[in-house]
Amino acid sequence: MAELNLGKGLTAGKVASNVQKKLTRAQEKVLQKLGKADETKDVAFEEGVINFNKQYTEGSKLQRDLRAYLEAVKAMHESSKNLQACLVDMYEEDWYGNNEVDSIAEDCDVLWTDYHQKLVDHALISMDTYLGQFPDIKARIAKRDRKLVDYDSARHNYAATHKTKKKDGGIKITKPSSLLERATPGWAQGILSAHNVAQSSLSRSQAEEELERAQKVFEEINLDLQEELPSLWNSRVGFYVSTFQSLAGFEEKFHKEMSRVRLICKLPFLEATNHTLRPGGPPPIPKSPSKDDGWLMGMKEDDWKQNKENAAKGVFPENFTQRL
């Protein structure tokens, strides 16, 4: 007779087997909580699970904060674009450096885009990959817990079937108690007793096989996790160091390159105002400019890039310059 197929590879037999496993596990857990059955403990493994959960929680928080940081960078990029667009619109054609304003805005946009993309490629993707291994391990830890309950249940069942043994290894046969046994003629009692012995031996054999099978399944998954959990826990330090070093390095490079763009942006205004004193503007030019007075000898960046050491030198306010 064909077995009923319930779809997705399920059959009535499998469903019944799964239900029986859940009932057996539930019964075993109740007995353990009531102190009626002992429970297998592994303190070192339990500490490993505690570390795993802590590591998973910390990593998830870091991932959320990193995503929030990227959203903030994206928002700053958009604000910077709007600010640069405002500068381009208000910059009059007859002002000095008008032809450089558009390129400065484009350079700023490129720097923001590059900065955001580097954070995504070298920080966020690495973070996602790092956390991607946790769900699978978490599922196997849960499976290991279920298999441990199965092992304890099989162990207790095996012990229960051997309680009927005599100290010398013989079989202790109880007196007939069922109606069938009472109704059995005296000449057939021996046959019935032999049948009961065979049934007891079969039950003990099945219990032993079930115990060996449960122990094998549990030990396989347990051994794998005992190797993986400490390795995963130790890997967190190197990952955190690499992640924050990358963040700091990209941020430092971004601000350094952005400061050069801002310097170029300041110089047109400086020449257009002919060094007119204004709030936050350049200091007055003394007869003998020096660093102590807030002035430095230097070259315009574009001129230096084209002519190097032959570029024309001049005096610039210290806060309008940068060492190259």
PDB file of C-alpha atoms in Angstrom:
ATOM      1  CA  MET A   1       0.000   0.000   0.000  1.00  0.00           C
ATOM      2  CA  ALA A   2       1.454   3.375  -1.012  1.00  0.00           C
ATOM      3  CA  GLU A   3       2.281   5.855   1.747  1.00  0.00           C
ATOM      4  CA  LEU A   4       0.419   9.167   1.734  1.00  0.00           C
ATOM      5  CA  ASN A   5       2.579  12.011   0.347  1.00  0.00           C
ATOM      6  CA  LEU A   6       1.981  15.384   2.003  1.00  0.00           C
ATOM      7  CA  GLY A   7       4.193  17.384  -0.369  1.00  0.00           C
ATOM      8  CA  LYS A   8       7.697  18.872  -0.043  1.00  0.00           C
ATOM      9  CA  GLY A   9       9.166  15.434   0.564  1.00  0.00           C
ATOM     10  CA  LEU A  10       6.928  14.818   3.589  1.00  0.00           C
ATOM     11  CA  THR A  11       5.062  11.580   4.122  1.00  0.00           C
ATOM     12  CA  ALA A  12       2.687  10.447   6.812  1.00  0.00           C
ATOM     13  CA  GLY A  13       5.449   8.267   8.235  1.00  0.00           C
ATOM     14  CA  LYS A  14       7.913  11.157   8.497  1.00  0.00           C
ATOM     15  CA  VAL A  15       5.323  13.406  10.100  1.00  0.00           C
ATOM     16  CA  ALA A  16       4.502  10.738  12.659  1.00  0.00           C
ATOM     17  CA  SER A  17       8.209  10.211  13.340  1.00  0.00           C
ATOM     18  CA  ASN A  18       8.806  13.954  13.855  1.00  0.00           C
ATOM     19  CA  VAL A  19       5.825  14.201  16.197  1.00  0.00           C
ATOM     20  CA  GLN A  20       7.106  11.228  18.196  1.00  0.00           C
ATOM     21  CA  LYS A  21      10.571  12.822  18.479  1.00  0.00           C
ATOM     22  CA  LYS A  22       9.085  16.079  19.782  1.00  0.00           C
ATOM     23  CA  LEU A  23       6.988  14.213  22.338  1.00  0.00           C
ATOM     24  CA  THR A  24       9.961  12.158  23.495  1.00  0.00           C
ATOM     25  CA  ARG A  25      12.134  15.285  23.843  1.00  0.00           C
ATOM     26  CA  ALA A  26       9.413  17.132  25.724  1.00  0.00           C
ATOM     27  CA  GLN A  27       9.010  14.209  28.115  1.00  0.00           C
ATOM     28  CA  GLU A  28      12.768  13.989  28.661  1.00  0.00           C
ATOM     29  CA  LYS A  29      13.051  17.716  29.427  1.00  0.00           C
ATOM     30  CA  VAL A  30      10.193  17.520  31.931  1.00  0.00           C
ATOM     31  CA  LEU A  31      11.866  14.599  33.713  1.00  0.00           C
ATOM     32  CA  GLN A  32      15.171  16.492  33.810  1.00  0.00           C
ATOM     33  CA  LYS A  33      13.547  19.632  35.234  1.00  0.00           C
ATOM     34  CA  LEU A  34      11.759  17.569  37.889  1.00  0.00           C
ATOM     35  CA  GLY A  35      15.034  15.885  38.798  1.00  0.00           C
ATOM     36  CA  LYS A  36      13.729  12.484  37.736  1.00  0.00           C
ATOM     37  CA  ALA A  37      16.446  12.077  35.082  1.00  0.00           C
ATOM     38  CA  ASP A  38      20.038  13.282  34.928  1.00  0.00           C
ATOM     39  CA  GLU A  39      21.165  15.701  32.209  1.00  0.00           C
ATOM     40  CA  THR A  40      24.440  15.631  30.286  1.00  0.00           C
ATOM     41  CA  LYS A  41      26.393  18.844  30.944  1.00  0.00           C
ATOM     42  CA  ASP A  42      29.395  20.363  29.142  1.00  0.00           C
ATOM     43  CA  VAL A  43      30.531  23.505  30.975  1.00  0.00           C
ATOM     44  CA  ALA A  44      33.210  24.406  28.406  1.00  0.00           C
ATOM     45  CA  PHE A  45      30.715  24.185  25.548  1.00  0.00           C
ATOM     46  CA  GLU A  46      28.133  26.251  27.432  1.00  0.00           C
ATOM     47  CA  GLU A  47      30.744  28.988  27.931  1.00  0.00           C
ATOM     48  CA  GLY A  48      31.458  28.825  24.206  1.00  0.00           C
ATOM     49  CA  VAL A  49      27.753  29.356  23.469  1.00  0.00           C
ATOM     50  CA  ILE A  50      27.668  32.348  25.846  1.00  0.00           C
ATOM     51  CA  ASN A  51      30.645  33.864  24.006  1.00  0.00           C
ATOM     52  CA  PHE A  52      28.989  33.123  20.663  1.00  0.00           C
ATOM     53  CA  ASN A  53      25.788  34.946  21.643  1.00  0.00           C
ATOM     54  CA  LYS A  54      27.793  37.896  22.983  1.00  0.00           C
ATOM     55  CA  GLN A  55      29.864  38.063  19.805  1.00  0.00           C
ATOM     56  CA  TYR A  56      26.750  37.878  17.628  1.00  0.00           C
ATOM     57  CA  THR A  57      25.072  40.682  19.620  1.00  0.00           C
ATOM     58  CA  GLU A  58      28.144  42.941  19.442  1.00  0.00           C
ATOM     59  CA  GLY A  59      28.617  42.281  15.733  1.00  0.00           C
ATOM     60  CA  SER A  60      24.957  43.022  14.974  1.00  0.00           C
ATOM     61  CA  LYS A  61      25.188  46.324  16.848  1.00  0.00           C
ATOM     62  CA  LEU A  62      28.361  47.254  14.974  1.00  0.00           C
ATOM     63  CA  GLN A  63      26.620  46.461  11.696  1.00  0.00           C
ATOM     64  CA  ARG A  64      23.649  48.690  12.582  1.00  0.00           C
ATOM     65  CA  ASP A  65      25.928  51.556  13.638  1.00  0.00           C
ATOM     66  CA  LEU A  66      28.023  51.185  10.503  1.00  0.00           C
ATOM     67  CA  ARG A  67      24.924  51.359   8.317  1.00  0.00           C
ATOM     68  CA  ALA A  68      23.818  54.471  10.224  1.00  0.00           C
ATOM     69  CA  TYR A  69      27.282  55.982   9.668  1.00  0.00           C
ATOM     70  CA  LEU A  70      27.021  55.310   5.932  1.00  0.00           C
ATOM     71  CA  GLU A  71      23.584  56.926   5.854  1.00  0.00           C
ATOM     72  CA  ALA A  72      25.094  59.976   7.563  1.00  0.00           C
ATOM     73  CA  VAL A  73      27.917  60.110   4.981  1.00  0.00           C
ATOM     74  CA  LYS A  74      25.329  59.880   2.230  1.00  0.00           C
ATOM     75  CA  ALA A  75      23.349  62.723   3.807  1.00  0.00           C
ATOM     76  CA  MET A  76      26.511  64.835   4.153  1.00  0.00           C
ATOM     77  CA  HIS A  77      27.309  64.165   0.503  1.00  0.00           C
ATOM     78  CA  GLU A  78      23.890  65.420  -0.528  1.00  0.00           C
ATOM     79  CA  SER A  79      24.222  68.501   1.685  1.00  0.00           C
ATOM     80  CA  SER A  80      27.669  69.201   0.239  1.00  0.00           C
ATOM     81  CA  LYS A  81      26.295  68.964  -3.314  1.00  0.00           C
ATOM     82  CA  ASN A  82      23.534  71.426  -2.471  1.00  0.00           C
ATOM     83  CA  LEU A  83      26.018  73.819  -0.874  1.00  0.00           C
ATOM     84  CA  GLN A  84      28.389  73.629  -3.849  1.00  0.00           C
ATOM     85  CA  ALA A  85      25.471  74.161  -6.239  1.00  0.00           C
ATOM     86  CA  CYS A  86      24.524  77.248  -4.257  1.00  0.00           C
ATOM     87  CA  LEU A  87      28.095  78.547  -4.576  1.00  0.00           C
ATOM     88  CA  VAL A  88      28.090  77.954  -8.342  1.00  0.00           C
ATOM     89  CA  ASP A  89      24.771  79.786  -8.751  1.00  0.00           C
ATOM     90  CA  MET A  90      25.794  82.822  -6.707  1.00  0.00           C
ATOM     91  CA  TYR A  91      29.325  83.104  -8.140  1.00  0.00           C
ATOM     92  CA  GLU A  92      29.251  86.007 -10.582  1.00  0.00           C
ATOM     93  CA  GLU A  93      30.894  85.703 -13.994  1.00  0.00           C
ATOM     94  CA  ASP A  94      33.223  88.647 -13.545  1.00  0.00           C
ATOM     95  CA  TRP A  95      34.594  87.337 -10.267  1.00  0.00           C
ATOM     96  CA  TYR A  96      38.103  85.968 -10.307  1.00  0.00           C
ATOM     97  CA  GLY A  97      38.284  82.167 -10.609  1.00  0.00           C
ATOM     98  CA  ASN A  98      34.803  81.759 -12.050  1.00  0.00           C
ATOM     99  CA  ASN A  99      36.081  79.061 -14.424  1.00  0.00           C
ATOM    100  CA  GLU A 100      37.343  76.997 -11.470  1.00  0.00           C
ATOM    101  CA  VAL A 101      34.146  76.942  -9.395  1.00  0.00           C
ATOM    102  CA  ASP A 102      32.436  74.210 -11.456  1.00  0.00           C
ATOM    103  CA  SER A 103      35.501  71.939 -11.327  1.00  0.00           C
ATOM    104  CA  ILE A 104      35.797  72.454  -7.568  1.00  0.00           C
ATOM    105  CA  ALA A 105      32.157  71.377  -7.123  1.00  0.00           C
ATOM    106  CA  GLU A 106      32.771  68.312  -9.298  1.00  0.00           C
ATOM    107  CA  ASP A 107      35.915  67.406  -7.357  1.00  0.00           C
ATOM    108  CA  CYS A 108      33.995  67.579  -4.073  1.00  0.00           C
ATOM    109  CA  ASP A 109      31.262  65.371  -5.480  1.00  0.00           C
ATOM    110  CA  VAL A 110      33.796  62.809  -6.700  1.00  0.00           C
ATOM    111  CA  LEU A 111      35.532  62.725  -3.315  1.00  0.00           C
ATOM    112  CA  TRP A 112      32.268  62.155  -1.429  1.00  0.00           C
ATOM    113  CA  THR A 113      31.206  59.410  -3.853  1.00  0.00           C
ATOM    114  CA  ASP A 114      34.576  57.673  -3.641  1.00  0.00           C
ATOM    115  CA  TYR A 115      34.598  57.906   0.157  1.00  0.00           C
ATOM    116  CA  HIS A 116      31.138  56.357   0.468  1.00  0.00           C
ATOM    117  CA  GLN A 117      31.933  53.571  -1.990  1.00  0.00           C
ATOM    118  CA  LYS A 118      35.157  52.643  -0.200  1.00  0.00           C
ATOM    119  CA  LEU A 119      33.274  52.387   3.091  1.00  0.00           C
ATOM    120  CA  VAL A 120      30.749  50.078   1.455  1.00  0.00           C
ATOM    121  CA  ASP A 121      33.350  47.888  -0.293  1.00  0.00           C
ATOM    122  CA  HIS A 122      35.880  47.552   2.520  1.00  0.00           C
ATOM    123  CA  ALA A 123      33.788  47.898   5.678  1.00  0.00           C
ATOM    124  CA  LEU A 124      30.102  47.156   5.161  1.00  0.00           C
ATOM    125  CA  ILE A 125      30.524  44.165   2.836  1.00  0.00           C
ATOM    126  CA  SER A 126      33.175  42.704   5.144  1.00  0.00           C
ATOM    127  CA  MET A 127      30.806  43.247   8.063  1.00  0.00           C
ATOM    128  CA  ASP A 128      27.964  41.474   6.266  1.00  0.00           C
ATOM    129  CA  THR A 129      30.242  38.556   5.357  1.00  0.00           C
ATOM    130  CA  TYR A 130      31.467  38.293   8.949  1.00  0.00           C
ATOM    131  CA  LEU A 131      27.934  38.175  10.357  1.00  0.00           C
ATOM    132  CA  GLY A 132      26.721  35.865   7.594  1.00  0.00           C
ATOM    133  CA  GLN A 133      28.321  32.853   9.281  1.00  0.00           C
ATOM    134  CA  PHE A 134      26.415  33.257  12.568  1.00  0.00           C
ATOM    135  CA  PRO A 135      22.884  32.097  11.564  1.00  0.00           C
ATOM    136  CA  ASP A 136      24.172  28.718  10.327  1.00  0.00           C
ATOM    137  CA  ILE A 137      26.207  28.133  13.493  1.00  0.00           C
ATOM    138  CA  LYS A 138      23.267  29.243  15.648  1.00  0.00           C
ATOM    139  CA  ALA A 139      21.028  26.701  13.876  1.00  0.00           C
ATOM    140  CA  ARG A 140      23.585  23.940  14.443  1.00  0.00           C
ATOM    141  CA  ILE A 141      23.845  24.832  18.134  1.00  0.00           C
ATOM    142  CA  ALA A 142      20.065  24.425  18.398  1.00  0.00           C
ATOM    143  CA  LYS A 143      20.301  21.101  16.547  1.00  0.00           C
ATOM    144  CA  ARG A 144      23.087  19.986  18.876  1.00  0.00           C
ATOM    145  CA  ASP A 145      20.828  20.737  21.872  1.00  0.00           C
ATOM    146  CA  ARG A 146      18.051  18.604  20.374  1.00  0.00           C
ATOM    147  CA  LYS A 147      20.439  15.734  19.671  1.00  0.00           C
ATOM    148  CA  LEU A 148      21.731  15.947  23.241  1.00  0.00           C
ATOM    149  CA  VAL A 149      18.180  15.480  24.532  1.00  0.00           C
ATOM    150  CA  ASP A 150      17.774  12.501  22.177  1.00  0.00           C
ATOM    151  CA  TYR A 151      21.017  11.033  23.502  1.00  0.00           C
ATOM    152  CA  ASP A 152      19.963  11.466  27.144  1.00  0.00           C
ATOM    153  CA  SER A 153      16.567   9.933  26.376  1.00  0.00           C
ATOM    154  CA  ALA A 154      18.157   6.937  24.622  1.00  0.00           C
ATOM    155  CA  ARG A 155      20.615   6.551  27.499  1.00  0.00           C
ATOM    156  CA  HIS A 156      17.828   6.496  30.078  1.00  0.00           C
ATOM    157  CA  ASN A 157      15.754   4.105  27.982  1.00  0.00           C
ATOM    158  CA  TYR A 158      18.727   1.773  27.668  1.00  0.00           C
ATOM    159  CA  ALA A 159      19.304   1.891  31.414  1.00  0.00           C
ATOM    160  CA  ALA A 160      15.612   1.156  32.086  1.00  0.00           C
ATOM    161  CA  THR A 161      15.610  -1.960  29.878  1.00  0.00           C
ATOM    162  CA  HIS A 162      18.593  -3.358  31.803  1.00  0.00           C
ATOM    163  CA  LYS A 163      17.038  -2.989  35.220  1.00  0.00           C
ATOM    164  CA  THR A 164      15.351  -6.349  34.691  1.00  0.00           C
ATOM    165  CA  LYS A 165      18.756  -8.087  34.582  1.00  0.00           C
ATOM    166  CA  LYS A 166      19.936 -10.087  37.539  1.00  0.00           C
ATOM    167  CA  LYS A 167      23.266  -9.222  39.076  1.00  0.00           C
ATOM    168  CA  ASP A 168      24.737 -12.337  37.461  1.00  0.00           C
ATOM    169  CA  GLY A 169      23.531 -11.276  34.052  1.00  0.00           C
ATOM    170  CA  GLY A 170      20.500 -13.552  33.948  1.00  0.00           C
ATOM    171  CA  ILE A 171      16.967 -12.545  33.105  1.00  0.00           C
ATOM    172  CA  LYS A 172      14.498 -11.835  35.852  1.00  0.00           C
ATOM    173  CA  ILE A 173      11.048 -13.011  34.755  1.00  0.00           C
ATOM    174  CA  THR A 174       8.080 -11.518  36.578  1.00  0.00           C
ATOM    175  CA  LYS A 175       5.043 -13.556  37.407  1.00  0.00           C
ATOM    176  CA  PRO A 176       2.279 -13.674  34.811  1.00  0.00           C
ATOM    177  CA  SER A 177      -0.094 -10.804  35.377  1.00  0.00           C
ATOM    178  CA  SER A 178      -2.058 -10.371  32.189  1.00  0.00           C
ATOM    179  CA  LEU A 179      -5.299 -12.145  31.470  1.00  0.00           C
ATOM    180  CA  LEU A 180      -3.619 -14.002  28.624  1.00  0.00           C
ATOM    181  CA  GLU A 181      -0.893 -15.329  30.901  1.00  0.00           C
ATOM    182  CA  ARG A 182      -3.408 -16.354  33.555  1.00  0.00           C
ATOM    183  CA  ALA A 183      -5.478 -18.169  30.984  1.00  0.00           C
ATOM    184  CA  THR A 184      -2.493 -20.056  29.603  1.00  0.00           C
ATOM    185  CA  PRO A 185      -2.477 -23.782  30.521  1.00  0.00           C
ATOM    186  CA  GLY A 186       0.347 -24.983  32.723  1.00  0.00           C
ATOM    187  CA  TRP A 187       1.936 -27.004  29.938  1.00  0.00           C
ATOM    188  CA  ALA A 188       2.176 -23.789  27.813  1.00  0.00           C
ATOM    189  CA  GLN A 189       3.647 -21.567  30.508  1.00  0.00           C
ATOM    190  CA  GLY A 190       7.180 -22.497  29.428  1.00  0.00           C
ATOM    191  CA  ILE A 191       6.462 -21.442  25.845  1.00  0.00           C
ATOM    192  CA  LEU A 192       4.993 -18.130  27.023  1.00  0.00           C
ATOM    193  CA  SER A 193       7.963 -17.504  29.319  1.00  0.00           C
ATOM    194  CA  ALA A 194      10.383 -18.135  26.464  1.00  0.00           C
ATOM    195  CA  HIS A 195       8.406 -15.665  24.350  1.00  0.00           C
ATOM    196  CA  ASN A 196       8.645 -13.008  27.087  1.00  0.00           C
ATOM    197  CA  VAL A 197      12.397 -13.566  27.370  1.00  0.00           C
ATOM    198  CA  ALA A 198      12.799 -13.141  23.616  1.00  0.00           C
ATOM    199  CA  GLN A 199      10.733  -9.949  23.702  1.00  0.00           C
ATOM    200  CA  SER A 200      12.839  -8.551  26.553  1.00  0.00           C
ATOM    201  CA  SER A 201      16.050  -9.368  24.689  1.00  0.00           C
ATOM    202  CA  LEU A 202      14.690  -7.695  21.567  1.00  0.00           C
ATOM    203  CA  SER A 203      13.774  -4.535  23.533  1.00  0.00           C
ATOM    204  CA  ARG A 204      17.230  -4.370  25.073  1.00  0.00           C
ATOM    205  CA  SER A 205      18.842  -4.837  21.666  1.00  0.00           C
ATOM    206  CA  GLN A 206      16.722  -2.062  20.165  1.00  0.00           C
ATOM    207  CA  ALA A 207      17.515   0.244  23.085  1.00  0.00           C
ATOM    208  CA  GLU A 208      21.222  -0.413  22.651  1.00  0.00           C
ATOM    209  CA  GLU A 209      21.089   0.293  18.917  1.00  0.00           C
ATOM    210  CA  GLU A 210      19.120   3.479  19.505  1.00  0.00           C
ATOM    211  CA  LEU A 211      21.650   4.610  22.111  1.00  0.00           C
ATOM    212  CA  GLU A 212      24.596   3.983  19.777  1.00  0.00           C
ATOM    213  CA  ARG A 213      22.858   5.828  16.941  1.00  0.00           C
ATOM    214  CA  ALA A 214      21.907   8.833  19.122  1.00  0.00           C
ATOM    215  CA  GLN A 215      25.402   9.012  20.585  1.00  0.00           C
ATOM    216  CA  LYS A 216      27.047   8.950  17.147  1.00  0.00           C
ATOM    217  CA  VAL A 217      24.831  11.732  15.760  1.00  0.00           C
ATOM    218  CA  PHE A 218      25.361  13.897  18.841  1.00  0.00           C
ATOM    219  CA  GLU A 219      29.136  13.440  18.957  1.00  0.00           C
ATOM    220  CA  GLU A 220      29.561  14.341  15.275  1.00  0.00           C
ATOM    221  CA  ILE A 221      27.841  17.718  15.520  1.00  0.00           C
ATOM    222  CA  ASN A 222      29.255  18.359  18.994  1.00  0.00           C
ATOM    223  CA  LEU A 223      32.834  17.799  17.825  1.00  0.00           C
ATOM    224  CA  ASP A 224      32.444  20.213  14.898  1.00  0.00           C
ATOM    225  CA  LEU A 225      31.051  22.961  17.121  1.00  0.00           C
ATOM    226  CA  GLN A 226      33.729  22.471  19.760  1.00  0.00           C
ATOM    227  CA  GLU A 227      36.300  23.305  17.069  1.00  0.00           C
ATOM    228  CA  GLU A 228      34.379  26.160  15.399  1.00  0.00           C
ATOM    229  CA  LEU A 229      33.162  28.174  18.397  1.00  0.00           C
ATOM    230  CA  PRO A 230      36.603  28.954  19.930  1.00  0.00           C
ATOM    231  CA  SER A 231      38.016  29.751  16.472  1.00  0.00           C
ATOM    232  CA  LEU A 232      35.131  32.136  15.725  1.00  0.00           C
ATOM    233  CA  TRP A 233      35.499  33.796  19.143  1.00  0.00           C
ATOM    234  CA  ASN A 234      39.223  34.407  18.617  1.00  0.00           C
ATOM    235  CA  SER A 235      38.665  35.843  15.128  1.00  0.00           C
ATOM    236  CA  ARG A 236      36.668  38.813  16.438  1.00  0.00           C
ATOM    237  CA  VAL A 237      39.753  40.794  17.563  1.00  0.00           C
ATOM    238  CA  GLY A 238      41.444  40.752  14.163  1.00  0.00           C
ATOM    239  CA  PHE A 239      38.186  41.602  12.427  1.00  0.00           C
ATOM    240  CA  TYR A 240      37.450  44.574  14.701  1.00  0.00           C
ATOM    241  CA  VAL A 241      40.996  45.928  14.292  1.00  0.00           C
ATOM    242  CA  SER A 242      40.855  45.598  10.502  1.00  0.00           C
ATOM    243  CA  THR A 243      37.410  47.238  10.304  1.00  0.00           C
ATOM    244  CA  PHE A 244      38.227  50.287  12.435  1.00  0.00           C
ATOM    245  CA  GLN A 245      41.636  50.744  10.822  1.00  0.00           C
ATOM    246  CA  SER A 246      39.934  50.828   7.422  1.00  0.00           C
ATOM    247  CA  LEU A 247      37.350  53.341   8.647  1.00  0.00           C
ATOM    248  CA  ALA A 248      40.004  55.595  10.153  1.00  0.00           C
ATOM    249  CA  GLY A 249      42.255  55.344   7.076  1.00  0.00           C
ATOM    250  CA  PHE A 250      39.490  56.181   4.591  1.00  0.00           C
ATOM    251  CA  GLU A 251      38.254  59.067   6.720  1.00  0.00           C
ATOM    252  CA  GLU A 252      41.744  60.525   7.094  1.00  0.00           C
ATOM    253  CA  LYS A 253      42.422  60.270   3.353  1.00  0.00           C
ATOM    254  CA  PHE A 254      39.042  61.808   2.514  1.00  0.00           C
ATOM    255  CA  HIS A 255      39.530  64.840   4.747  1.00  0.00           C
ATOM    256  CA  LYS A 256      43.101  65.329   3.499  1.00  0.00           C
ATOM    257  CA  GLU A 257      42.006  65.357  -0.134  1.00  0.00           C
ATOM    258  CA  MET A 258      38.975  67.513   0.656  1.00  0.00           C
ATOM    259  CA  SER A 259      41.180  70.088   2.403  1.00  0.00           C
ATOM    260  CA  ARG A 260      43.215  70.486  -0.797  1.00  0.00           C
ATOM    261  CA  VAL A 261      40.063  71.162  -2.769  1.00  0.00           C
ATOM    262  CA  ARG A 262      38.985  73.750  -0.206  1.00  0.00           C
ATOM    263  CA  LEU A 263      42.393  75.430  -0.401  1.00  0.00           C
ATOM    264  CA  ILE A 264      42.022  75.808  -4.148  1.00  0.00           C
ATOM    265  CA  CYS A 265      38.545  77.164  -3.541  1.00  0.00           C
ATOM    266  CA  LYS A 266      39.861  79.844  -1.147  1.00  0.00           C
ATOM    267  CA  LEU A 267      42.610  81.190  -3.417  1.00  0.00           C
ATOM    268  CA  PRO A 268      40.289  82.743  -6.064  1.00  0.00           C
ATOM    269  CA  PHE A 269      38.498  84.654  -3.300  1.00  0.00           C
ATOM    270  CA  LEU A 270      41.819  85.720  -1.872  1.00  0.00           C
ATOM    271  CA  GLU A 271      43.048  87.190  -5.135  1.00  0.00           C
ATOM    272  CA  ALA A 272      39.653  88.702  -5.938  1.00  0.00           C
ATOM    273  CA  THR A 273      39.554  90.667  -2.707  1.00  0.00           C
ATOM    274  CA  ASN A 274      43.164  91.795  -3.088  1.00  0.00           C
ATOM    275  CA  HIS A 275      43.805  90.787   0.554  1.00  0.00           C
ATOM    276  CA  THR A 276      41.144  93.099   1.928  1.00  0.00           C
ATOM    277  CA  LEU A 277      40.831  92.589   5.660  1.00  0.00           C
ATOM    278  CA  ARG A 278      37.515  90.920   6.596  1.00  0.00           C
ATOM    279  CA  PRO A 279      36.273  88.680   9.430  1.00  0.00           C
ATOM    280  CA  GLY A 280      38.093  85.354   9.151  1.00  0.00           C
ATOM    281  CA  GLY A 281      40.088  86.666   6.207  1.00  0.00           C
ATOM    282  CA  PRO A 282      43.856  86.951   5.718  1.00  0.00           C
ATOM    283  CA  PRO A 283      45.942  89.119   8.072  1.00  0.00           C
ATOM    284  CA  PRO A 284      47.438  92.399   6.857  1.00  0.00           C
ATOM    285  CA  ILE A 285      50.679  92.054   4.897  1.00  0.00           C
ATOM    286  CA  PRO A 286      53.635  93.353   6.944  1.00  0.00           C
ATOM    287  CA  LYS A 287      56.709  94.935   5.363  1.00  0.00           C
ATOM    288  CA  SER A 288      58.698  91.719   5.943  1.00  0.00           C
ATOM    289  CA  PRO A 289      56.215  88.806   5.910  1.00  0.00           C
ATOM    290  CA  SER A 290      57.137  85.862   8.125  1.00  0.00           C
ATOM    291  CA  LYS A 291      55.509  82.777   9.615  1.00  0.00           C
ATOM    292  CA  ASP A 292      55.230  84.547  12.936  1.00  0.00           C
ATOM    293  CA  ASP A 293      52.976  87.141  11.284  1.00  0.00           C
ATOM    294  CA  GLY A 294      50.735  84.451   9.792  1.00  0.00           C
ATOM    295  CA  TRP A 295      52.287  84.417   6.283  1.00  0.00           C
ATOM    296  CA  LEU A 296      54.187  81.742   4.374  1.00  0.00           C
ATOM    297  CA  MET A 297      56.188  81.692   1.156  1.00  0.00           C
ATOM    298  CA  GLY A 298      54.607  79.257  -1.326  1.00  0.00           C
ATOM    299  CA  MET A 299      53.224  78.505  -4.769  1.00  0.00           C
ATOM    300  CA  LYS A 300      49.750  78.067  -6.205  1.00  0.00           C
ATOM    301  CA  GLU A 301      48.936  74.386  -6.464  1.00  0.00           C
ATOM    302  CA  ASP A 302      48.025  74.439 -10.179  1.00  0.00           C
ATOM    303  CA  ASP A 303      51.220  76.337 -11.035  1.00  0.00           C
ATOM    304  CA  TRP A 304      53.283  73.937  -8.910  1.00  0.00           C
ATOM    305  CA  LYS A 305      51.769  70.883 -10.605  1.00  0.00           C
ATOM    306  CA  GLN A 306      52.665  72.245 -14.032  1.00  0.00           C
ATOM    307  CA  ASN A 307      56.072  73.831 -13.383  1.00  0.00           C
ATOM    308  CA  LYS A 308      57.236  72.150 -10.151  1.00  0.00           C
ATOM    309  CA  GLU A 309      60.263  74.007  -8.762  1.00  0.00           C
ATOM    310  CA  ASN A 310      60.060  76.650 -11.500  1.00  0.00           C
ATOM    311  CA  ALA A 311      56.612  77.767 -10.373  1.00  0.00           C
ATOM    312  CA  ALA A 312      56.258  81.410  -9.364  1.00  0.00           C
ATOM    313  CA  LYS A 313      56.531  81.924  -5.630  1.00  0.00           C
ATOM    314  CA  GLY A 314      54.554  84.350  -3.530  1.00  0.00           C
ATOM    315  CA  VAL A 315      53.385  85.121  -0.017  1.00  0.00           C
ATOM    316  CA  PHE A 316      50.182  83.470   1.216  1.00  0.00           C
ATOM    317  CA  PRO A 317      48.257  83.576   4.500  1.00  0.00           C
ATOM    318  CA  GLU A 318      49.233  80.559   6.590  1.00  0.00           C
ATOM    319  CA  ASN A 319      45.634  79.361   6.962  1.00  0.00           C
ATOM    320  CA  PHE A 320      45.277  79.372   3.160  1.00  0.00           C
ATOM    321  CA  THR A 321      48.204  77.005   2.601  1.00  0.00           C
ATOM    322  CA  GLN A 322      49.060  73.362   3.015  1.00  0.00           C
ATOM    323  CA  ARG A 323      52.376  71.582   2.933  1.00  0.00           C
ATOM    324  CA  LEU A 324      52.783  69.252  -0.071  1.00  0.00           C
TER     325      LEU A 324
END
